[in-house]
Coordinates of C-alpha atoms in Angstrom, one line a residue:
X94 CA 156.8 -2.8 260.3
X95 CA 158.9 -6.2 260.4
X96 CA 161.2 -6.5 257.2
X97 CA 159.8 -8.3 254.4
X98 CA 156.6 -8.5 255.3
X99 CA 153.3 -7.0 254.4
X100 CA 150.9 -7.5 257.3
X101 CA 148.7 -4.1 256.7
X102 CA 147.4 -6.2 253.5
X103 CA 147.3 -9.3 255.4
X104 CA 145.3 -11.6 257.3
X105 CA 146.2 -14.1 260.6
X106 CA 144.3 -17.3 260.5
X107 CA 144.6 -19.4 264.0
X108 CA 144.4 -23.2 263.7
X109 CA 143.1 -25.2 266.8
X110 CA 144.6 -28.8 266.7
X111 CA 142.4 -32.4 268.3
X112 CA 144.4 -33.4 271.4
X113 CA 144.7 -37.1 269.3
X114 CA 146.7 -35.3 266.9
X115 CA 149.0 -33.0 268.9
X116 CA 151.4 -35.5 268.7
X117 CA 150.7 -36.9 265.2
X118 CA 154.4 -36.2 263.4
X119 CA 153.1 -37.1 259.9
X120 CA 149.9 -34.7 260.4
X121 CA 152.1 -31.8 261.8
X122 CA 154.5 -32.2 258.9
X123 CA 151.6 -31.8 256.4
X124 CA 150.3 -28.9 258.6
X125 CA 153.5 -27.0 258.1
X126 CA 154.0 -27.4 254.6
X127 CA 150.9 -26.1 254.1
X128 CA 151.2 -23.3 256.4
X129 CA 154.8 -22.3 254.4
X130 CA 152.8 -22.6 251.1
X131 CA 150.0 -20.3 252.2
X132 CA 152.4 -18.2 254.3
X133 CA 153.1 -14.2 252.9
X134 CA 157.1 -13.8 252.7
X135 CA 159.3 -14.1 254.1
X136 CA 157.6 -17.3 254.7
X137 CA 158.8 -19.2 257.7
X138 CA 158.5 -16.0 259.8
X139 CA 154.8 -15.6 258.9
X140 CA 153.2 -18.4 260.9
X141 CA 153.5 -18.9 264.4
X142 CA 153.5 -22.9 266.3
X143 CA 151.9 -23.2 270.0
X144 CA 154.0 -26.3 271.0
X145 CA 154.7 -27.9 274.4
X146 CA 157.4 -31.0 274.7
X147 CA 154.4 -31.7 276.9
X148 CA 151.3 -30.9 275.3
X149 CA 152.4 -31.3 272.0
X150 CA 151.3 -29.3 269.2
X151 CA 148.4 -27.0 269.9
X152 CA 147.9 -24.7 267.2
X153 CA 149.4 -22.7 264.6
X154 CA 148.6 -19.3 263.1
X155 CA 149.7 -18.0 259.5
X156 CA 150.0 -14.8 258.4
X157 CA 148.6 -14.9 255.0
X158 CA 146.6 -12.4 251.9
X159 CA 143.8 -11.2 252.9
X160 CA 140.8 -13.0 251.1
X161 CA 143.2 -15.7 250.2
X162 CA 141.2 -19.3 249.6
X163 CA 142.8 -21.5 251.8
X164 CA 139.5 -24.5 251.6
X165 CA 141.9 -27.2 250.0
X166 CA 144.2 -27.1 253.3
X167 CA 140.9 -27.5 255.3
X168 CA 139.7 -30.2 253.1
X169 CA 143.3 -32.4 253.4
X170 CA 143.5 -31.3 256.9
X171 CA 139.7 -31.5 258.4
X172 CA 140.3 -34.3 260.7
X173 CA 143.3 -32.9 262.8
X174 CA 141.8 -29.3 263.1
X175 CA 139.2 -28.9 265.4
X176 CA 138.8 -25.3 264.9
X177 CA 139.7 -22.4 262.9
X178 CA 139.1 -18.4 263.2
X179 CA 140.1 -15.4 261.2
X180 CA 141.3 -12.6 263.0
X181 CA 141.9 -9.2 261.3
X182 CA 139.4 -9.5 258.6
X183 CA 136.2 -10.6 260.5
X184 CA 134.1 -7.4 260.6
X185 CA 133.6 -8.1 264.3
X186 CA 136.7 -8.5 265.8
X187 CA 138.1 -5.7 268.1
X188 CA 141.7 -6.1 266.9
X189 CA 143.4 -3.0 266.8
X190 CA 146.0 -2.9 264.2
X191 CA 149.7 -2.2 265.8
X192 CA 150.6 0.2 263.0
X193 CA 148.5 2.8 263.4
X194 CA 150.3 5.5 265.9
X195 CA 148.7 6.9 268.7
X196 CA 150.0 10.4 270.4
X197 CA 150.6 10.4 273.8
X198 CA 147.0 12.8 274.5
X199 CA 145.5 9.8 272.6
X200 CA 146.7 7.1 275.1
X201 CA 146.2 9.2 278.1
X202 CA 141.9 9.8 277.0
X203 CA 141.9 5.6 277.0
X204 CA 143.4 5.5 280.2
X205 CA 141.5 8.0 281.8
X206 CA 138.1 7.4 279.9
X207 CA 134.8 6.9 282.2
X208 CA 133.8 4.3 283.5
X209 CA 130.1 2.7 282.1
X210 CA 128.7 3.1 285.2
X211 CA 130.0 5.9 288.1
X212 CA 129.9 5.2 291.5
X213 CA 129.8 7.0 294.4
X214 CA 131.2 6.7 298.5
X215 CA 128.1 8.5 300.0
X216 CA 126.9 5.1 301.8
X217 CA 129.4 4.0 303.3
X218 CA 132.7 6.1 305.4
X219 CA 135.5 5.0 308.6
X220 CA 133.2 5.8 311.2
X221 CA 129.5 4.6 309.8
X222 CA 128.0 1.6 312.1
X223 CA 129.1 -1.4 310.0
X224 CA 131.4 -4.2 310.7
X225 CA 134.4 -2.0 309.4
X226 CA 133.9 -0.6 313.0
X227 CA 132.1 -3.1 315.1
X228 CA 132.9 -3.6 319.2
X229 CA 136.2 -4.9 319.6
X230 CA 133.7 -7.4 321.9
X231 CA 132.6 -9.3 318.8
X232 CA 136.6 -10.7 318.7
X233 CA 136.9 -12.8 320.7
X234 CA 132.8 -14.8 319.2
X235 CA 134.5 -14.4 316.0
X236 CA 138.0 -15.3 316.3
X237 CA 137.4 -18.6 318.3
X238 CA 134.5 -19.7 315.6
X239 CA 136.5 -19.3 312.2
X240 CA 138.2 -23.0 312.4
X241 CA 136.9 -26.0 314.0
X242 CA 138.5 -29.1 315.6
X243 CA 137.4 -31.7 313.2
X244 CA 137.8 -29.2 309.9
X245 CA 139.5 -30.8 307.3
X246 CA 142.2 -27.5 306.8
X247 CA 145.2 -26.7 309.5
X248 CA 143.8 -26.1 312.6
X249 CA 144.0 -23.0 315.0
X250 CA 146.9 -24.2 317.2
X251 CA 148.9 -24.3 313.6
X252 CA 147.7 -20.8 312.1
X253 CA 148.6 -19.5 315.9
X254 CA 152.3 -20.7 315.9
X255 CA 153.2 -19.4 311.7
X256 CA 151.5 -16.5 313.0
X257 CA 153.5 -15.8 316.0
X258 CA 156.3 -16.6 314.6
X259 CA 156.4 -14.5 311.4
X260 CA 153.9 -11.4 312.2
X261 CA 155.5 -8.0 311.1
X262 CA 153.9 -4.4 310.5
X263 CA 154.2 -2.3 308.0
X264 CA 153.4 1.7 308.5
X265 CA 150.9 3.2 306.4
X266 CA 149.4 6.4 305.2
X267 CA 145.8 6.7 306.4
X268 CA 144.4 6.2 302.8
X269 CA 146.1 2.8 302.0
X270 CA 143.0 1.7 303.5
X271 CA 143.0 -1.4 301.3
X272 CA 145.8 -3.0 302.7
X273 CA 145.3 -2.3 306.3
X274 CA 141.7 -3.9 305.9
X275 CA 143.5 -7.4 304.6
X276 CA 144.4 -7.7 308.3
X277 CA 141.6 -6.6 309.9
X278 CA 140.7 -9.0 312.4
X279 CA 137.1 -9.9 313.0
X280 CA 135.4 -6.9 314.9
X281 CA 138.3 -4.9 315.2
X282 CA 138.5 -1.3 314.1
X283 CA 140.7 0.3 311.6
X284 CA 142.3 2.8 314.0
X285 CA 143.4 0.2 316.0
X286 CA 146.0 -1.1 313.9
X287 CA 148.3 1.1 314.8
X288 CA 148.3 2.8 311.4
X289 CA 150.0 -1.0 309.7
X290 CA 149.1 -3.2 307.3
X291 CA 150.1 -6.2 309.6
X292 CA 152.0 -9.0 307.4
X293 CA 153.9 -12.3 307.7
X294 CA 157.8 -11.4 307.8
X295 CA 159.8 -12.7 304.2
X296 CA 156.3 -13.0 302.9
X297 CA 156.2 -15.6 300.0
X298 CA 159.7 -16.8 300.6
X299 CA 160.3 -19.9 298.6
X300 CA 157.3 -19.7 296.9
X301 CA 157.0 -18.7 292.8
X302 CA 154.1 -16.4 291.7
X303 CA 153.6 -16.3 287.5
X304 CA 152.3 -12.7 286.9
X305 CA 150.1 -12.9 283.2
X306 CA 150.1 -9.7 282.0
X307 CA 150.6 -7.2 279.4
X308 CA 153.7 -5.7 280.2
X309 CA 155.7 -4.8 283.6
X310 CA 157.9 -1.6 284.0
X311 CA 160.3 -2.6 286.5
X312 CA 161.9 0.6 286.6
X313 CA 158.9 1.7 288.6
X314 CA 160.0 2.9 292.6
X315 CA 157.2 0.4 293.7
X316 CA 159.1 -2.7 292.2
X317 CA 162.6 -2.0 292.1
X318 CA 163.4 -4.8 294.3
X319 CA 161.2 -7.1 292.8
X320 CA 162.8 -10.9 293.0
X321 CA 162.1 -12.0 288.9
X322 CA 163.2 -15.7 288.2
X323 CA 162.3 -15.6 284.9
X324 CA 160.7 -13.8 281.6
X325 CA 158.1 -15.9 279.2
X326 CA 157.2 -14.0 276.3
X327 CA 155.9 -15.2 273.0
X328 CA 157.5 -16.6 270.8
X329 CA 155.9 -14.6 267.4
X330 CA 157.8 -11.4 266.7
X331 CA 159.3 -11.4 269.7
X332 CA 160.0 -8.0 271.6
X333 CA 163.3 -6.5 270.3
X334 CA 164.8 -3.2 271.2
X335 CA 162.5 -0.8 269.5
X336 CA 159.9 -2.7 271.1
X337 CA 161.0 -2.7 274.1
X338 CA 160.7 1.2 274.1
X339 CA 157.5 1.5 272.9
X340 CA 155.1 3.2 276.0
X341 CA 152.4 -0.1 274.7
X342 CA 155.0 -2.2 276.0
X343 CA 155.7 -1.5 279.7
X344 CA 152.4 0.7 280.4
X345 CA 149.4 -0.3 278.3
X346 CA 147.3 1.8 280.7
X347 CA 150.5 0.3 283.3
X348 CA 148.0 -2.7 283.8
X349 CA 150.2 -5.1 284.4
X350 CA 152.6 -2.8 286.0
X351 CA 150.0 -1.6 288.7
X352 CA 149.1 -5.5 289.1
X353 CA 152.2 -6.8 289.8
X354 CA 152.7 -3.9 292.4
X355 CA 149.7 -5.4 294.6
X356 CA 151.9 -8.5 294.7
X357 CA 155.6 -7.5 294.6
X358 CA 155.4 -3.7 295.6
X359 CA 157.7 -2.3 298.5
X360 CA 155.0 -0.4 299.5
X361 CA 151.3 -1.6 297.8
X362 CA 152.5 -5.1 297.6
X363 CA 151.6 -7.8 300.2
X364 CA 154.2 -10.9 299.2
X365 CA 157.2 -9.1 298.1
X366 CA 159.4 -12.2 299.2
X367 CA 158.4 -14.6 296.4
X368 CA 160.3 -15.1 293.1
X369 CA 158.2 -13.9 290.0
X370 CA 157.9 -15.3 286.3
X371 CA 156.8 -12.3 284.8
X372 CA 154.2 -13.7 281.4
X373 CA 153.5 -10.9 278.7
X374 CA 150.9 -12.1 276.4
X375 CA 151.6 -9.2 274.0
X376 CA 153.8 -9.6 270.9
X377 CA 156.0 -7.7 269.7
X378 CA 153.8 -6.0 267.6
X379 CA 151.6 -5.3 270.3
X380 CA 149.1 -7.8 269.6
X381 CA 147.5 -10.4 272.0
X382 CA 145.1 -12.7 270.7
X383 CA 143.9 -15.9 271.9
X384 CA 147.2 -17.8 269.7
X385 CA 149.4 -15.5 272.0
X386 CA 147.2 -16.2 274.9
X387 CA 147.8 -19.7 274.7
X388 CA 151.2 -19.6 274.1
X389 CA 151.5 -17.9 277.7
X390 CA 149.7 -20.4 279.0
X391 CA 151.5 -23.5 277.6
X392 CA 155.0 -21.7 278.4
X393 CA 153.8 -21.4 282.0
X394 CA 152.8 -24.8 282.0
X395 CA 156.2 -26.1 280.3
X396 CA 158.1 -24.0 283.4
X397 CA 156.6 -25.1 285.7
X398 CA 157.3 -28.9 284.7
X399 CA 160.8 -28.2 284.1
X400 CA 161.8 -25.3 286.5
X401 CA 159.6 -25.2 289.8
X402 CA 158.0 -28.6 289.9
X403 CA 159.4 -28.8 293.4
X404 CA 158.2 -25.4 294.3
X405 CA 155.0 -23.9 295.8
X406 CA 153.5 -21.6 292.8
X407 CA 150.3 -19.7 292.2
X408 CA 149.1 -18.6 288.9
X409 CA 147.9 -15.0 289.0
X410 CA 145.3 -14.1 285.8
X411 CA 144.3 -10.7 286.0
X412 CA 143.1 -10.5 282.4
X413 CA 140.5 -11.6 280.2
X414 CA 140.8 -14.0 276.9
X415 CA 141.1 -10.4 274.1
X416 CA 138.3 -9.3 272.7
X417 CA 137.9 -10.8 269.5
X418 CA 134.1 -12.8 268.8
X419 CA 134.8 -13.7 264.7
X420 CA 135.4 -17.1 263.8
X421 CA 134.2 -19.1 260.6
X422 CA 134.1 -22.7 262.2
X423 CA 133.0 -23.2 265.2
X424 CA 130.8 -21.0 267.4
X425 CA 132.9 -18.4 269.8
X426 CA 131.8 -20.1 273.1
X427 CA 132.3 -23.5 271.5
X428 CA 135.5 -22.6 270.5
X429 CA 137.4 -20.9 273.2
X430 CA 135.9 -23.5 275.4
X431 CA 137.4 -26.4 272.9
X432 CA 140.9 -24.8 272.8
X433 CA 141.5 -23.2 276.0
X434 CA 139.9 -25.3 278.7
X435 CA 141.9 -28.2 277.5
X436 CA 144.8 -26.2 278.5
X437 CA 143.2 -24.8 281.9
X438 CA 142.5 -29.1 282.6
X439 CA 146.7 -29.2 282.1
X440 CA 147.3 -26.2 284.3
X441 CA 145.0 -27.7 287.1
X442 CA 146.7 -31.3 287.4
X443 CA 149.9 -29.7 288.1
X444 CA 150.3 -30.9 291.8
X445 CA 152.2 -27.6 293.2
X446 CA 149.8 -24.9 290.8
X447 CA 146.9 -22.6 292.4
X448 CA 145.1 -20.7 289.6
X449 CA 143.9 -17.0 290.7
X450 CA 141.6 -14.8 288.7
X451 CA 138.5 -13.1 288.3
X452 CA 134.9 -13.1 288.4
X453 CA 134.4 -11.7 285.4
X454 CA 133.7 -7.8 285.3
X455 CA 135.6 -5.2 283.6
X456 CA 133.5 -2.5 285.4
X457 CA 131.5 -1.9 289.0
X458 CA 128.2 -3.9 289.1
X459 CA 129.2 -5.4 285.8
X460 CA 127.1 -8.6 284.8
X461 CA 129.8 -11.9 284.7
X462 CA 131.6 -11.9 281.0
X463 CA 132.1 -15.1 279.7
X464 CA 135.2 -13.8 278.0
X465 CA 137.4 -14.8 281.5
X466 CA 139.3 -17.5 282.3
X467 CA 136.7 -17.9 285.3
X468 CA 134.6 -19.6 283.3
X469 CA 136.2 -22.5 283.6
X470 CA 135.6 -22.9 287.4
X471 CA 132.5 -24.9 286.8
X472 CA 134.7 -28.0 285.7
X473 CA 134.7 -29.8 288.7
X474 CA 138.7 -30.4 288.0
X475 CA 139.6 -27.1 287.4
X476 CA 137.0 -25.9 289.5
X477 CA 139.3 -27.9 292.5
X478 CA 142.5 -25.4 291.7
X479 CA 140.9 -22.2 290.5
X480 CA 140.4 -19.5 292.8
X481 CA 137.5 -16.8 291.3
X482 CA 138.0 -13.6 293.1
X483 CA 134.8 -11.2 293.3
X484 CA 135.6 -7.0 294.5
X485 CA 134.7 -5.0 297.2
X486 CA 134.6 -1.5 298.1
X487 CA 137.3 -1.3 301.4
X488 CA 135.6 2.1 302.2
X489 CA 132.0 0.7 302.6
X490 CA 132.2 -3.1 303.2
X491 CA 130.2 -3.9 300.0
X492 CA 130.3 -5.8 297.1
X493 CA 130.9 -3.6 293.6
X494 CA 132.5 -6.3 291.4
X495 CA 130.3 -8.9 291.6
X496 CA 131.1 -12.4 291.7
X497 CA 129.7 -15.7 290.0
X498 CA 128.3 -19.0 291.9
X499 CA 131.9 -20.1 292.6
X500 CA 132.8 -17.1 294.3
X501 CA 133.4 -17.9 297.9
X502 CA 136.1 -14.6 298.9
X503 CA 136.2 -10.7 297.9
X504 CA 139.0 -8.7 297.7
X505 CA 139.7 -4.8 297.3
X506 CA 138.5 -3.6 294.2
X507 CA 137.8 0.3 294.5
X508 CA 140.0 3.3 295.6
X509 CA 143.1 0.6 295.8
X510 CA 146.4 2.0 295.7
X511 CA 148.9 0.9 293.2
X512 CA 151.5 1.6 291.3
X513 CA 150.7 4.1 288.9
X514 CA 152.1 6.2 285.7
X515 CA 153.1 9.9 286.7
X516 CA 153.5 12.3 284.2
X517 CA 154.6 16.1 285.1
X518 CA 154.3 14.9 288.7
X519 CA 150.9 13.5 288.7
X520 CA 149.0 10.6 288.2
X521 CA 147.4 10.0 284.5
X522 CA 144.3 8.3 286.5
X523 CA 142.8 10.2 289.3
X524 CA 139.0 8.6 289.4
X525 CA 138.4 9.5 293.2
X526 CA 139.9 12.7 293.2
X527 CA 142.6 12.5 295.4
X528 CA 145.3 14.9 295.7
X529 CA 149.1 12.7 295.9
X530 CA 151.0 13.1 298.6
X531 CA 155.1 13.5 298.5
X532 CA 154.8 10.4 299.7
X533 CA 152.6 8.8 296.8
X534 CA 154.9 10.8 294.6
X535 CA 157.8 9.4 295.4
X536 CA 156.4 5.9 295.4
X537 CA 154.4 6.7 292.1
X538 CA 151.1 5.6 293.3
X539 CA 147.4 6.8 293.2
X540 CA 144.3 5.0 293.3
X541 CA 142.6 2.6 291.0
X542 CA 139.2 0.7 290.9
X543 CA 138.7 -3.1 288.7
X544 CA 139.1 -6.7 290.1
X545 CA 142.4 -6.4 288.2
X546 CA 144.2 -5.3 291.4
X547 CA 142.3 -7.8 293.9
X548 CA 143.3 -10.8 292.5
X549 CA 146.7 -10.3 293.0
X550 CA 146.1 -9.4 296.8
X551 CA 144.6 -13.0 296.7
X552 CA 147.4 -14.5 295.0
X553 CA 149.8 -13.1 296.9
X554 CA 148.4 -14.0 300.6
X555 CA 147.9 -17.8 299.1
X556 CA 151.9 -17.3 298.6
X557 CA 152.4 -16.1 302.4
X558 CA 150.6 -19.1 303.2
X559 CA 152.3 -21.6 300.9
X560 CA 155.1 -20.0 302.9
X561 CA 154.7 -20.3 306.2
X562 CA 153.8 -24.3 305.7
X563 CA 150.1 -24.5 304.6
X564 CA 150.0 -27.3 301.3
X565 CA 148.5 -26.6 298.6
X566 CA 145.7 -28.6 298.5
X567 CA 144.2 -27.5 302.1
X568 CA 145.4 -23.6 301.7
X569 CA 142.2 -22.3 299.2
X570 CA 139.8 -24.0 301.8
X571 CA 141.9 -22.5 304.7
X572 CA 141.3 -18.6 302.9
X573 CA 138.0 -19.1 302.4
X574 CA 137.5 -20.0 306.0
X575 CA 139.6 -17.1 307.4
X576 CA 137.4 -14.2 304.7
X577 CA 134.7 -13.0 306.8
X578 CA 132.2 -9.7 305.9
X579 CA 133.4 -6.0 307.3
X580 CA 130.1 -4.8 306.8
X581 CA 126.9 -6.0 307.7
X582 CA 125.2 -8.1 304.7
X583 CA 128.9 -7.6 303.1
X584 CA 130.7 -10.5 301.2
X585 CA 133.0 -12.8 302.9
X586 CA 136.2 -10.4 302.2
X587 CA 140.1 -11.6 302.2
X588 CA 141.7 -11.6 305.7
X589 CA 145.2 -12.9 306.1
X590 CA 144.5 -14.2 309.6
X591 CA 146.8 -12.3 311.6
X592 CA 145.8 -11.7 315.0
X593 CA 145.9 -8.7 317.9
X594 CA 148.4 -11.0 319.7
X595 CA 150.7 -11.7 317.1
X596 CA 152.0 -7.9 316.8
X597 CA 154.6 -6.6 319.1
X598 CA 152.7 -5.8 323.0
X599 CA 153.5 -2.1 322.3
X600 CA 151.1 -1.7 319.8
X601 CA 148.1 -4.0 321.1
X602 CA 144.8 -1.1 321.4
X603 CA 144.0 -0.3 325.4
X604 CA 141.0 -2.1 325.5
X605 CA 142.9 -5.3 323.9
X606 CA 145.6 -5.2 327.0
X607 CA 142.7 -4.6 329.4
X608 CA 141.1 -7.9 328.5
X609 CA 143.9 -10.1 326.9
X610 CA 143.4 -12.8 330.1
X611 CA 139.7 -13.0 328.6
X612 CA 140.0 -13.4 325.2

């Protein structure tokens, strides 16, 4: 517990300011002498200011006594506060108090607790008559139809030369299957990638992906060589040494650990050349709420303005808005929708700033949750720079992460290999069953299902093609053009466009050589 404070007995109240008045210097000076006055001791480190140099003030939250009447700051402060919510108290609210312990068998039955709703690989396999293994004769109708002459995106001729110039492989076990299908071409099989994962070389270079998470362990094997320009953490009881020791901190179920490793992992990852901003939207204390949330969201915001506003950067969101429905204001919907998509607008007229995240579905064949920032996409302006990734089994073709009506591109989201937590020498999650290799082993990875660890595949292949010259307001239309289904009656699934010709000759499949003059 922080010195001097009390906040088992407590309660946080989160104040949501008008846009009109984030800039208001007389208001805010009222709105923080009442937030010292109401404030438990040691008062000035009891309430917490969202604030942006750019955005202004957004909202504040006070650590106060629980049950404490606070209706005569409301009353002198209605007009500047367009929402308020409780957030320990509320009978409905999901917060889980940081100061009661959990033992390490605890935290291991949440990580490895069922799913709502099982699912099995019985329909689909390697070698079952699908596109995953369609004639190598459908390449050259499907290659020479995916971008047309008078398309508004780069054209052929362009993809062709970044490709040739930049096209590496990367060896594979046979069950990285994930990977390897990112570069699938169109009616090609999986065998015939010579066992790689085919890739742009230096993929991401001079490109900046912010990673918002919950914590990143970067003493993992998979990201030791990670390139991190910068940390944003928030600003309310920051992380200090104690903190930083705690297993909530770099692991929370290593969710954020096992998502940055789909971007920036030596071997899982596919744009391990880009510089990361690594985003925790946990306190100190372990909490994220939607004041903490924000605060990530501003700070990312505010860096980008002042650190990489001449750089190609991509926002990867591979987390929902936390699970907290009380509020004594506003309704939820109304509320979140108020604060946060005001902030989302900000994100989206950044110039140089692709937004990546999720359809909405903590769990295979999930209905859409509106508690994701993907519900934002139906703004037309945010809808314009928001990417909203939906998951697909790699082993069968099909969709088992459903995605929403802005959905145009799937990405891996079952049996994908990531970084994971060992303990003893083996994997605390093990949901398919597979025995590690000394390969996994040494690399600390296993296999994971959730749109979690899609939407960085996404984010990291817009980064390749930031890269290799694509602008950023042509490259989501150029993806979406490239994604095309490996199964038939299968979602349009991510494809990084690298071609059978772009690998060294050596490696081209027999039947390719045979009839390279004809394709």
């Amino acid at each position: 517990m922080k010195i001097g404070t009390t906040h088992q007995f407590s309660e946080l109240v989160w104040f949501i300011l008008r846009p009109q008045y984030r800039h208001n210097e007389n208001f805010i000076e009222k709105l923080l002498k009442w937030a010292e006055r109401i404030a438990l001791p040691p008062k000035k480190l009891n309430f917490y200011v969202v604030r942006s140099p750019y955005i202004g003030f957004v909202s504040i939250s006070i650590e106060m006594e629980r049950e404490k009447d606070f209706s005569e700051m409301i009353k002198e402060l209605d007009e500047g506060i367009r929402a308020y919510s409780l957030v320990l108290s509320d009978e409905r609210s999901t917060f889980e108090a940081p100061w009661l312990e959990e033992s390490d068998e605890e935290r291991l039955k949440k990580i490895q607790r069922p799913n709502k709703r099982q699912y099995t690989e019985a329909e689909g396999g390697l070698d079952q008559k699908s596109g995953l293994v369609s004639s190598p004769l459908m390449n050259r109708r499907k290659e020479s139809s995916f971008i047309h002459a008078n398309s508004s995106i780069p054209t052929l001729r362009t993809k062709r030369y970044v490709a040739n110039k930049v096209a590496q492989g990367t060896k594979l076990p046979a069950s990285y299957y994930d990977l390897k299908a990112l570069s699938q071409p169109p009616g090609v099989k999986i065998s015939d990638l010579a066992g790689r994962f085919w890739n742009f070389k230096n993929p991401g270079q001079n490109t900046v992906i912010y990673m918002l998470d919950t914590g990143y362990d970067l003493q993992h094997p998979e990201l030791e060589n990670i390139k991190v320009q910068d940390w944003l953490d928030p600003y309310v009881f920051p992380w200090d040494e104690q903190n930083d020791i705690n297993r909530l901190y770099p692991y929370h179920g290593m969710h954020g650990t096992s998502v940055l490793s789909k971007c920036a992992g030596r071997t899982v990852g596919v744009s391990q050349a880009a510089a990361y901003v690594l985003v925790r939207y946990i306190d100190g204390r372990v909490r994220g709420n939607y004041d903490t949330f924000a605060d990530a969201l501003v700070q990312i915001y505010d860096h980008i303005r002042s650190r990489n506003s001449d750089k190609k950067c991509v926002l990867n969101i591979a987390a929902r808005f936390p699970v907290y429905i009380g509020t004594t204001k506003t309704q939820f919907e109304a509320q979140r929708r108020l604060h946060m998509e005001d902030i989302f607008i900000k994100l989206a007229g950044l110039p140089n700033l692709i937004i990546v995240t999720g359809a909405g579905n903590a769990f295979m064949y999930e209905r859409n949750s509106e508690s994701y920032p993907s519900v934002f996409a139906d703004h037309f302006f945010i809808g314009q720079k928001m990417v909203v990734v939906a998951g697909y089994h790699p082993w069968t073709g099909h969709e088992v992460f459903p995605g929403v009506k802005e959905t145009k591109v799937w990405a891996p989201a079952a049996r994908v290999s990531t970084a994971c937590w060992y303990l003893n020498g083996s994997p605390t999650e093990n949901k398919y069953k597979v025995a590690p290799t000394d390969f996994d082993k040494k690399r600390q990875i296993c296999y994971k299902e959730g749109i979690s660890y899609g939407i960085p595949l996404v984010s990291g292949l817009l980064a390749n093609w930031l890269s290799s010259g694509i602008d950023t307001d042509l490259v989501i239309n150029y993806m979406y053009r490239l994604a095309y289904p490996r199964a038939d009656n299968g979602p349009a699934v991510l494809y990084n466009g690298i071609k059978i010709q772009d690998w060294p000759r050596e490696f081209w499949p027999n039947w390719y050589k045979k009839n390279a003059n004809r394709i």
